[in-house]
Tab-separated table of C-alpha atoms in Angstrom:
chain	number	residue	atom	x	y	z
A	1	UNK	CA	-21.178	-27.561	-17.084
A	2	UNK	CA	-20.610	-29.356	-20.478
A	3	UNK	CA	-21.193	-32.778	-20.270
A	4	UNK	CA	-18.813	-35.036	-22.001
A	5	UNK	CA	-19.423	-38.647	-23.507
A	6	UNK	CA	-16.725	-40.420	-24.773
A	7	UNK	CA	-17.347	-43.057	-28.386
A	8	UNK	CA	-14.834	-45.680	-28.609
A	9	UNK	CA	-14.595	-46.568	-31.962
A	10	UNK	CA	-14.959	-44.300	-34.960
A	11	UNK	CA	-17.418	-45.595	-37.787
A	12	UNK	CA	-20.461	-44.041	-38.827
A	13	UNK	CA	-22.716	-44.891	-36.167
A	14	UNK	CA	-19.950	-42.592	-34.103
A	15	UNK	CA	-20.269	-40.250	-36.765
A	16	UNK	CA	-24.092	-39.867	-36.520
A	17	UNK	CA	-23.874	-38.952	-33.104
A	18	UNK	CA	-22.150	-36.197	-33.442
A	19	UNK	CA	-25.340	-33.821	-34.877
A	20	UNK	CA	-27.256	-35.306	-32.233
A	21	UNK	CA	-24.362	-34.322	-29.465
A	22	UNK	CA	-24.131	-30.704	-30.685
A	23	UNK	CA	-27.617	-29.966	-30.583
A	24	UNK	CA	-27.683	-30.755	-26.829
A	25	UNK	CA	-24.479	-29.147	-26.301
A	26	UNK	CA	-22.793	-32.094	-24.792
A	27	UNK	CA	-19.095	-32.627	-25.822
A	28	UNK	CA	-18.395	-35.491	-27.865
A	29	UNK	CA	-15.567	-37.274	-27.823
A	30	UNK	CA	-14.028	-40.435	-30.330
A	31	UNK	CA	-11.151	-42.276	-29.926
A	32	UNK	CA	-10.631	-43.763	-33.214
A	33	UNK	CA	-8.610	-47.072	-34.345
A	34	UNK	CA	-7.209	-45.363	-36.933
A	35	UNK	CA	-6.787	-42.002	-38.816
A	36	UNK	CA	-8.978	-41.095	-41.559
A	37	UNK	CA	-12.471	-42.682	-39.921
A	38	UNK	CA	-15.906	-41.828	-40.103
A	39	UNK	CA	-15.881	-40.012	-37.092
A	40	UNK	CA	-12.597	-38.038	-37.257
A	41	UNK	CA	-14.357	-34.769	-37.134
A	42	UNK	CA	-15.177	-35.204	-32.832
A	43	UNK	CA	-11.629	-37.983	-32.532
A	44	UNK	CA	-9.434	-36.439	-30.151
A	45	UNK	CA	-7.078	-39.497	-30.307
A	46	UNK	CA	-6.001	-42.738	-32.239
A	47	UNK	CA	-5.887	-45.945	-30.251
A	48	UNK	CA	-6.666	-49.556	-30.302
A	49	UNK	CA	-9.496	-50.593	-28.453
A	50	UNK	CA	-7.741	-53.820	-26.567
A	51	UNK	CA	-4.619	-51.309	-25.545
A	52	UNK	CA	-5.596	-51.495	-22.163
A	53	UNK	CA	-3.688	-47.890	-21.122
A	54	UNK	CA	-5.167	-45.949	-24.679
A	55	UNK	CA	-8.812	-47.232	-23.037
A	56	UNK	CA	-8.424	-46.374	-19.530
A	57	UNK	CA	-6.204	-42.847	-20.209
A	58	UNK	CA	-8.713	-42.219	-22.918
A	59	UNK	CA	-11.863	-42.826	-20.241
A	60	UNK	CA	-10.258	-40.470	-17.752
A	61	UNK	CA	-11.268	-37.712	-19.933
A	62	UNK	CA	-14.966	-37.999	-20.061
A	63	UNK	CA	-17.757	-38.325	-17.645
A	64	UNK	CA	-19.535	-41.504	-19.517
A	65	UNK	CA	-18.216	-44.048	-21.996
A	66	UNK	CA	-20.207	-45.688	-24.881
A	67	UNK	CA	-19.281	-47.481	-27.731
A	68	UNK	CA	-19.343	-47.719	-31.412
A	69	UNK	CA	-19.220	-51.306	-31.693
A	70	UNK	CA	-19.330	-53.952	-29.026
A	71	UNK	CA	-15.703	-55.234	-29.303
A	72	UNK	CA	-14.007	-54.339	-26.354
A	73	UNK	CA	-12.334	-56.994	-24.516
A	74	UNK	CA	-14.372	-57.915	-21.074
A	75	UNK	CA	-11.033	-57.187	-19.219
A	76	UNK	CA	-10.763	-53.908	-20.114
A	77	UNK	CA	-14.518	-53.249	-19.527
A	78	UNK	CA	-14.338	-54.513	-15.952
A	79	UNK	CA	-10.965	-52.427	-15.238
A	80	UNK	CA	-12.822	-49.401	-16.161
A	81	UNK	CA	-15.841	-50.309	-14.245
A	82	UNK	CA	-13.859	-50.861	-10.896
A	83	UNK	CA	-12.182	-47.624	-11.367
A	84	UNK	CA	-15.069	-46.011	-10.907
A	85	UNK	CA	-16.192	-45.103	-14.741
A	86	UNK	CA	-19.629	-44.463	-16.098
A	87	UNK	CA	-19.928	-47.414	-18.603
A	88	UNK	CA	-23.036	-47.759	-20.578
A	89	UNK	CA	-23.930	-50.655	-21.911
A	90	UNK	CA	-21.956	-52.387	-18.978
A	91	UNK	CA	-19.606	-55.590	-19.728
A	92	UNK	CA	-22.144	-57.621	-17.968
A	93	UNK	CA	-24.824	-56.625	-20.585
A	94	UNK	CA	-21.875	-56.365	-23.523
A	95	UNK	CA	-20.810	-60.093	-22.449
A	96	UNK	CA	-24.141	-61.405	-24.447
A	97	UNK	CA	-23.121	-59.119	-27.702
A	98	UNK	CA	-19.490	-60.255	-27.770
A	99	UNK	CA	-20.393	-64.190	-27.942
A	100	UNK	CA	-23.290	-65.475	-29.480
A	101	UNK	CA	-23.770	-68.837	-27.678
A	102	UNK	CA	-23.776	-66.751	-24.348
A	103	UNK	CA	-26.318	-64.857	-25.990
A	104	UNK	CA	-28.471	-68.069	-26.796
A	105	UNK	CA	-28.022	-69.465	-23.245
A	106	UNK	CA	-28.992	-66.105	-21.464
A	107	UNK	CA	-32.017	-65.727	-23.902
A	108	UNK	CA	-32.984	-69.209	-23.187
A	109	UNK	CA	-32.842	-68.583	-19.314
A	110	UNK	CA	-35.286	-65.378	-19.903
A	111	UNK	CA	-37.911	-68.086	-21.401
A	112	UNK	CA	-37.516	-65.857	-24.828
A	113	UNK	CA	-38.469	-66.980	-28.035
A	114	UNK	CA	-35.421	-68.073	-29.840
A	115	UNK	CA	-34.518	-70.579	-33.083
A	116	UNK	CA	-33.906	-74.619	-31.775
A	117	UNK	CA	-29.952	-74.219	-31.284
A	118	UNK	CA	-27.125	-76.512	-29.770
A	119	UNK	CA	-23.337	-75.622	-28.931
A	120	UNK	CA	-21.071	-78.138	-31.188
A	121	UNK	CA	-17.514	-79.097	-30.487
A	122	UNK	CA	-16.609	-81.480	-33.138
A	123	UNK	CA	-18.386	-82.242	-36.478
A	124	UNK	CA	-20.160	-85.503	-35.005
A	125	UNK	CA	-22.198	-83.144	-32.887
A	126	UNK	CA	-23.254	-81.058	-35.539
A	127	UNK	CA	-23.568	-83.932	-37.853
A	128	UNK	CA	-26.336	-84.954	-35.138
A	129	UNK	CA	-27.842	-81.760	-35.480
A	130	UNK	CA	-28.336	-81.337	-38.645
A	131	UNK	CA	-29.955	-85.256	-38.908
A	132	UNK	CA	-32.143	-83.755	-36.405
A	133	UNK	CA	-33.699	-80.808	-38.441
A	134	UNK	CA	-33.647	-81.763	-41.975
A	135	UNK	CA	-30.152	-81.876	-43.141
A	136	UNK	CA	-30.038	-78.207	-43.075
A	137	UNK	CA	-28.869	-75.243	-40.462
A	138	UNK	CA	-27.114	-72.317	-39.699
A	139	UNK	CA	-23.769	-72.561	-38.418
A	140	UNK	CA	-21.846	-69.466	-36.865
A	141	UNK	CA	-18.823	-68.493	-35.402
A	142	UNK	CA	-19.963	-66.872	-31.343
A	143	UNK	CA	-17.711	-64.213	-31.746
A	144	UNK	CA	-16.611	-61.296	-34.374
A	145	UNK	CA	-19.157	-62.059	-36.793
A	146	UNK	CA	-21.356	-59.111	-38.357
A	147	UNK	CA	-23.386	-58.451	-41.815
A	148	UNK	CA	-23.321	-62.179	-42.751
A	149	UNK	CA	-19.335	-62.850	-41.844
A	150	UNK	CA	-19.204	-65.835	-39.569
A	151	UNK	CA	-22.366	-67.048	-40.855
A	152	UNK	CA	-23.097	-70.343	-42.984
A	153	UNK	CA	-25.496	-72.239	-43.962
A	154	UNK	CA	-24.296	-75.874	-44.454
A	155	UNK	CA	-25.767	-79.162	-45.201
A	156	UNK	CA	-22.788	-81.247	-44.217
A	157	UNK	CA	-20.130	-80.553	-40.928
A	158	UNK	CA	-17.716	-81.026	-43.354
A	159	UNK	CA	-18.676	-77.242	-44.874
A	160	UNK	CA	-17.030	-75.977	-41.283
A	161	UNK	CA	-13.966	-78.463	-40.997
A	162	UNK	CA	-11.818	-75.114	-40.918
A	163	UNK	CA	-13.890	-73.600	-37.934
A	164	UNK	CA	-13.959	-76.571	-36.252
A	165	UNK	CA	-9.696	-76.592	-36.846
A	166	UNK	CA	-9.274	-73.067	-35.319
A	167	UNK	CA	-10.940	-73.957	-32.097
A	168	UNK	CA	-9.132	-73.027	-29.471
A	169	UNK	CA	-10.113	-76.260	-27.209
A	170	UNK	CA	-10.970	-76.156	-23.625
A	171	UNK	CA	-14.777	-76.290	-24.721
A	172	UNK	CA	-14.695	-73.634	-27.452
A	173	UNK	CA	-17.355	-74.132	-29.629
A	174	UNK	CA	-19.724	-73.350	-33.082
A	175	UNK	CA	-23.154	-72.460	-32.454
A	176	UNK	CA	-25.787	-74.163	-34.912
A	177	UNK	CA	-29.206	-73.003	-35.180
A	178	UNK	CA	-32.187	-74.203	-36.994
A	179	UNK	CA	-32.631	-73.075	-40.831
A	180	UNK	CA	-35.703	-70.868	-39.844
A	181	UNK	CA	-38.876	-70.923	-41.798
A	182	UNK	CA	-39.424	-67.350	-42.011
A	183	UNK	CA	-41.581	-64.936	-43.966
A	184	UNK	CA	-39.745	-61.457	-43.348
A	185	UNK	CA	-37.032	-60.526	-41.244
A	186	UNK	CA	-37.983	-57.634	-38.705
A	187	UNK	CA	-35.904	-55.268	-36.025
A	188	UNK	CA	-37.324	-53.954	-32.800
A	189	UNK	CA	-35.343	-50.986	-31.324
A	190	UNK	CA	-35.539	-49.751	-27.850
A	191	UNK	CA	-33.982	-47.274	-25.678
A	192	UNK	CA	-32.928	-48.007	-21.474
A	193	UNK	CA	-31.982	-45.404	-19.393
A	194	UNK	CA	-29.866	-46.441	-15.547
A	195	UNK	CA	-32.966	-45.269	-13.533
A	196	UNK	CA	-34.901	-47.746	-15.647
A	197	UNK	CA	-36.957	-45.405	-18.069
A	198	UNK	CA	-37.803	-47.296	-21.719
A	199	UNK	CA	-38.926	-46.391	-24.512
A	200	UNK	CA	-39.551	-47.780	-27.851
A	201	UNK	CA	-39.191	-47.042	-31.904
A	202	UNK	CA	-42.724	-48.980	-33.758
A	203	UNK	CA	-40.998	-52.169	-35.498
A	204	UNK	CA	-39.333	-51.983	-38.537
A	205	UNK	CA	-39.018	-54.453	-41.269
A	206	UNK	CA	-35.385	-55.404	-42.623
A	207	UNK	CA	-34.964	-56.420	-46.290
A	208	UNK	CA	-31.689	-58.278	-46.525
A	209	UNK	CA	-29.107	-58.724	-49.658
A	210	UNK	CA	-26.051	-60.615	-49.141
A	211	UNK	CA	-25.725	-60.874	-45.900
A	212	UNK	CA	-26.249	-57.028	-45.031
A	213	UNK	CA	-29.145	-54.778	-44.867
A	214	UNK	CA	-29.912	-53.221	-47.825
A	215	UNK	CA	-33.599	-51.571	-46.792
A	216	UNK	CA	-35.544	-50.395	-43.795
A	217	UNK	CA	-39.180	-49.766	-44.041
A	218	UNK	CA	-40.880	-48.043	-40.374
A	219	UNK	CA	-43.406	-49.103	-39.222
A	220	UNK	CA	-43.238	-52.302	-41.075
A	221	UNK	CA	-46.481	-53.145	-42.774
A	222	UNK	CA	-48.733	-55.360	-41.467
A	223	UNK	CA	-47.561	-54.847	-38.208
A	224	UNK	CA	-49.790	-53.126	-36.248
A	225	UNK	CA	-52.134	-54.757	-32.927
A	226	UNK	CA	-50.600	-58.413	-31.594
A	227	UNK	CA	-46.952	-58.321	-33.882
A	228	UNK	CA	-45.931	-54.937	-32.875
A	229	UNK	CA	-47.169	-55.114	-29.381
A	230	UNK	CA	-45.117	-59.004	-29.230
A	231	UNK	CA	-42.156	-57.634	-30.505
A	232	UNK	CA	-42.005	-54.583	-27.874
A	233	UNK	CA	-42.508	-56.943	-25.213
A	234	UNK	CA	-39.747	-59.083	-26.218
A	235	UNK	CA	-37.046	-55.972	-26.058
A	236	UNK	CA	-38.287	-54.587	-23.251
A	237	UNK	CA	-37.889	-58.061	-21.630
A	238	UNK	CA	-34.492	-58.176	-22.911
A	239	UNK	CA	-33.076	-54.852	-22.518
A	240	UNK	CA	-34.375	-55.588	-18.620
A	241	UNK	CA	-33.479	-59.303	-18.184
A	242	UNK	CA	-29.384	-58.635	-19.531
A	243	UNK	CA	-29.368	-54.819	-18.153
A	244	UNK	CA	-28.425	-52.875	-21.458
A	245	UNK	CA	-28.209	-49.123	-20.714
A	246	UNK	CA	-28.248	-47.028	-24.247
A	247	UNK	CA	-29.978	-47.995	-27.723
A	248	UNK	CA	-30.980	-51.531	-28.090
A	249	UNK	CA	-31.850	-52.981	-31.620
A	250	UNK	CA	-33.353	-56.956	-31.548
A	251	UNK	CA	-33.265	-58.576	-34.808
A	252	UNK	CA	-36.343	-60.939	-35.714
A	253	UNK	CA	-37.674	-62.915	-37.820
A	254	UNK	CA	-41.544	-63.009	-38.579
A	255	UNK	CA	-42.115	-67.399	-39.109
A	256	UNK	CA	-44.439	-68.606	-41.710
A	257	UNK	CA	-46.668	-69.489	-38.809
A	258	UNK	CA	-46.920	-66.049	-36.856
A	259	UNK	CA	-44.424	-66.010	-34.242
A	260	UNK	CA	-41.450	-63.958	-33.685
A	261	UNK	CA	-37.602	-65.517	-32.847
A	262	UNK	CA	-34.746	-63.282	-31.645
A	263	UNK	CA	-32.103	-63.454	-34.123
A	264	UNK	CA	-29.382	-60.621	-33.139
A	265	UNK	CA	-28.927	-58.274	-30.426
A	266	UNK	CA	-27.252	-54.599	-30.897
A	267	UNK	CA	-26.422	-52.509	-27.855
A	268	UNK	CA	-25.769	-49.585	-29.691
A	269	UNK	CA	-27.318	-47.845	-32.360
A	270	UNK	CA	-28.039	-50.105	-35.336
A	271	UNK	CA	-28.779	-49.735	-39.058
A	272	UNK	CA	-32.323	-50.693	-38.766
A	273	UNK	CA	-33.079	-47.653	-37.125
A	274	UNK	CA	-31.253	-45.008	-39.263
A	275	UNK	CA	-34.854	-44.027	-40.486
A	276	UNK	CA	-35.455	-42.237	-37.274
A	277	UNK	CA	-32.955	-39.204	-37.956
A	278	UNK	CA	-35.342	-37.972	-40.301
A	279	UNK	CA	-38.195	-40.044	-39.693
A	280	UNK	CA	-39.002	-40.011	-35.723
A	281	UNK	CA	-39.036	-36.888	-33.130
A	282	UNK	CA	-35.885	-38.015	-31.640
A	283	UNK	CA	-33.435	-40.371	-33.514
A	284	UNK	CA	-31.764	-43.240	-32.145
A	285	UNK	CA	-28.190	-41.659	-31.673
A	286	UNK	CA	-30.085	-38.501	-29.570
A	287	UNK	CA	-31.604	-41.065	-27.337
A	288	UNK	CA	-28.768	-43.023	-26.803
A	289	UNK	CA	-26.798	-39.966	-25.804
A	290	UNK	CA	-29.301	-39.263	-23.829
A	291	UNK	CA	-30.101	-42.649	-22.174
A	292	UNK	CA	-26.013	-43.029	-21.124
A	293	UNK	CA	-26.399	-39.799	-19.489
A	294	UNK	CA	-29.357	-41.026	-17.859
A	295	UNK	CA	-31.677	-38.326	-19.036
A	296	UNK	CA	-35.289	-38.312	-19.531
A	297	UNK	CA	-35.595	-40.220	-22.894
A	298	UNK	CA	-37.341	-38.204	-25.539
A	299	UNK	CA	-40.778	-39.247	-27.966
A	300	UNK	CA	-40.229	-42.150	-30.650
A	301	UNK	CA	-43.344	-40.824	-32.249
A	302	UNK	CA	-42.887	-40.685	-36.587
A	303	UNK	CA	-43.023	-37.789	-38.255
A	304	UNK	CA	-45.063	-39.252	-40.646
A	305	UNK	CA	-46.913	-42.267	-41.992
A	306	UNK	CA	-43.696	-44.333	-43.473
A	307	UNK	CA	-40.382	-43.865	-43.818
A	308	UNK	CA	-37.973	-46.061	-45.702
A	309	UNK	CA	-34.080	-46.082	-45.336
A	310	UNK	CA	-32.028	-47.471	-47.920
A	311	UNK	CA	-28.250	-48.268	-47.741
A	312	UNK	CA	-25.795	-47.043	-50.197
A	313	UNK	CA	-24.028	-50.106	-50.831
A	314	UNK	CA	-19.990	-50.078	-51.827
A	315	UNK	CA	-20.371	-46.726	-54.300
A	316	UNK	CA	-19.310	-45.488	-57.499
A	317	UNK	CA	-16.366	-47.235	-58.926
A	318	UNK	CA	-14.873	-43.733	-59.203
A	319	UNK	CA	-14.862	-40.611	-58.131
A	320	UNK	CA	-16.771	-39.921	-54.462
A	321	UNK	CA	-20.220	-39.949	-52.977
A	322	UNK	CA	-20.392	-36.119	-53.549
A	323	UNK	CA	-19.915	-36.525	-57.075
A	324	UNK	CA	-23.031	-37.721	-57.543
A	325	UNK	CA	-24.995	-35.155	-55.655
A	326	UNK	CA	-26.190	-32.850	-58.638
A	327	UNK	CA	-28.256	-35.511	-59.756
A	328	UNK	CA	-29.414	-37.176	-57.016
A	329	UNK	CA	-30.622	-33.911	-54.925
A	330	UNK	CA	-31.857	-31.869	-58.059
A	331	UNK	CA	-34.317	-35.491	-59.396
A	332	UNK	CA	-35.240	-36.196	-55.911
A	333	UNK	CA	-35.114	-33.179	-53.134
A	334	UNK	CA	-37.151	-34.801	-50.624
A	335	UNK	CA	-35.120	-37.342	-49.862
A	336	UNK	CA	-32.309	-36.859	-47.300
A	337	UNK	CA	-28.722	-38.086	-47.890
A	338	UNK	CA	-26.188	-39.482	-45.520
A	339	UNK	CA	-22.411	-39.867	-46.080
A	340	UNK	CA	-20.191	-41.548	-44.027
A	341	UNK	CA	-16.850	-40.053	-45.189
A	342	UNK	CA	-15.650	-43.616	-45.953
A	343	UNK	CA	-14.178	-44.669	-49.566
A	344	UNK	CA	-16.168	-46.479	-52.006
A	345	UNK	CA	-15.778	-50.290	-51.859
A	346	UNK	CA	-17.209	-52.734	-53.347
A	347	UNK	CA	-20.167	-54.222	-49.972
A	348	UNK	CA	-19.308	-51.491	-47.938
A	349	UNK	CA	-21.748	-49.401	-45.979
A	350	UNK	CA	-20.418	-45.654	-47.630
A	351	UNK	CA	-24.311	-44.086	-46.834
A	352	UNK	CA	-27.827	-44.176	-46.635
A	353	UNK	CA	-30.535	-42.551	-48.409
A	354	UNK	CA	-33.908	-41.879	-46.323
A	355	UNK	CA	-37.690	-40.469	-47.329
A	356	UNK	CA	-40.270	-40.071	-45.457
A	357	UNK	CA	-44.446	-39.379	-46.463
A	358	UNK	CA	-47.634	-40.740	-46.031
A	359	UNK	CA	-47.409	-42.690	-49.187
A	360	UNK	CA	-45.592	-45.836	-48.683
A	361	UNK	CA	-45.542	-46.689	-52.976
A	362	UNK	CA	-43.959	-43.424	-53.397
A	363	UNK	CA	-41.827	-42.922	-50.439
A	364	UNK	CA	-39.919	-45.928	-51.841
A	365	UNK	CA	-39.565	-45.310	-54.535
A	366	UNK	CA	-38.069	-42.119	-53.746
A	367	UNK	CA	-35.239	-43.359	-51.172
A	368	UNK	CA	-34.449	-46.192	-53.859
A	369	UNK	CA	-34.376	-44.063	-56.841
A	370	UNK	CA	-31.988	-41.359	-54.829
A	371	UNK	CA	-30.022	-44.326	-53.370
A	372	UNK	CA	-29.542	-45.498	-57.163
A	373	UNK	CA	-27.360	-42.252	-57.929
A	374	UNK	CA	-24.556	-43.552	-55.824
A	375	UNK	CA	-23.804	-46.654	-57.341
A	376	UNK	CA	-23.004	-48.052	-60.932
């Protein structure tokens, strides 16, 4: 009997599992927000993901429900839940990816190692905060905020009087974090299956522009012994302590003194470990197929020494993705190229280019130099 997972949401990272789905002959599918999207080629509808009745008729056709993205309203999640359907990640592991200062306080309560934060109401509490650590910090929205939206760093409350305005009240609230000293920012990426199986991806380093990642380098250098085996513990301990069935990613940063703070969580699969499709013996989006079926989860081990993933950021200015192909496959046929279907924009995640060797100088070269033929 075909087994059938159902994606809501319809971006690339749905996209990406569709390869993954065919080779294990499970049936995938999407119900997208719109027409048009990434993953239109597995969407058997078009709904919006708080439409309570295009959610729960859409869930009555599959025999587990994931996600693209880790919007859907709590509500919903728990109506689908009580009625009996396979949810994975659950709403009571979602909860803590939907709202940041949850996220902190749950984190906190697991004794894990996270930045000095504080929730603020008004701008005297922040003001307090920020006379605290050194006039500077990190101020974000808990909710929506992804690939540096919702994010600022501010010297002054006054630099989030209109946050502060658009609080709802009834002790809604900013988070602020301290302005962390940190050397490198690093992602560790694990996989939880219901029956409790883990395993994990070696840690990866992030390199950051504007906001979103631009690079991914696996394993990240300098990581082997105490920072890898740290950073393993720490998912583990949180994939465990909040109950997240599927791919987990937990965003880090290395500190100028050694020690690793959780920055983000992702309970999905994440950009940092796009590598793996052509990098590791089974890529993120096959495991977490495989972990929200509950299946034995498969080896994380690399293909080779290094592999480094680099994003195709907004395009050409005209013309397509494909356009460019001549060049980029005929000066550089080692490296692997991902499109996402999506029109160039300006910012916008359109791809991802991806080598892999045991030459680290070279195997960067080549992902950036192949990544170069899609833009301008």
């Amino acid at each position: 009997m075909t087994m059938i997972v159902g994606v809501i949401g319809a971006g690339q990272l749905a996209r990406m599992m569709i390869p993954a789905a065919v080779e294990l002959g499970i049936e995938l599918r999407v119900l997208a927000e719109a027409d048009g999207m990434s993953a239109e080629l597995a969407a058997v509808g078009v709904g919006d993901y708080r439409d309570r009745d295009a959610v729960l008729s859409f869930a009555d056709t599959v025999d587990v429900l994931t996600f693209d993205h880790e919007h859907v309203p709590q509500e919903i999640l728990r109506e689908l839940v009580e009625r009996g359907v396979a949810v994975h990640p659950g709403p009571d592991a979602l909860l803590y990816a939907q709202d940041k200062l949850l996220m902190r306080e749950r984190l906190a309560e697991l004794g894990l190692p996270v930045p000095d934060w504080a929730r603020v109401e008004d701008a005297d509490a922040l003001a307090v905060f920020l006379a605290d650590h050194g006039g500077r910090a990190v101020v974000k929205t808990p909710r929506g905020g992804y690939d540096g939206k919702g994010v600022r760093v501010v010297r002054s409350a006054a630099e989030v009087d209109d946050w502060f305005a658009s609080l709802a009240g009834d002790g809604d609230a900013l988070l602020v974090e301290e302005l962390v000293d940190f050397s490198r920012e690093l992602a560790q990426q694990v996989a939880r299956r219901p029956s409790g199986e883990i395993v994990a991806w070696p840690l990866v380093e992030t390199v950051q522009a504007d906001g979103v990642c631009s690079e991914v380098i696996a394993p990240a250098p300098r990581s082997a012994g105490r920072l890898s085996d740290v950073a393993v513990q720490i998912a583990v301990a949180v994939a465990e302590g909040i109950g997240v069935t599927g791919a987990l990613a937990v965003e880090l940063f290395e500190t100028t003194d050694g020690r690793l703070l959780i920055n983000e969580l992702a309970m999905r699969p994440h950009n940092s470990g796009h590598w793996s499709i052509d990098g590791s013996i089974t890529s993120q989006f096959e495991q977490h197929l495989r972990a929200v079926l509950d299946l034995p989860l498969g080896s994380t081990e690399p293909h080779a020494e290094w592999s480094v993933m680099v994003n195709i950021l907004g395009g050409p200015s005209e013309g397509s993705l494909a356009d460019r192909y001549a060049s980029a496959l005929s000066q550089h046929p080692s490296v692997k190229v991902h499109n996402y279907g999506k029109a160039p924009r300006p910012g916008r995640k359109v791809g991802h280019v991806t080598a892999v060797g045991d030459d680290l100088d070279d195997v960067t070269y080549q992902a950036r130099a192949a990544a170069a033929h899609f833009g301008d």
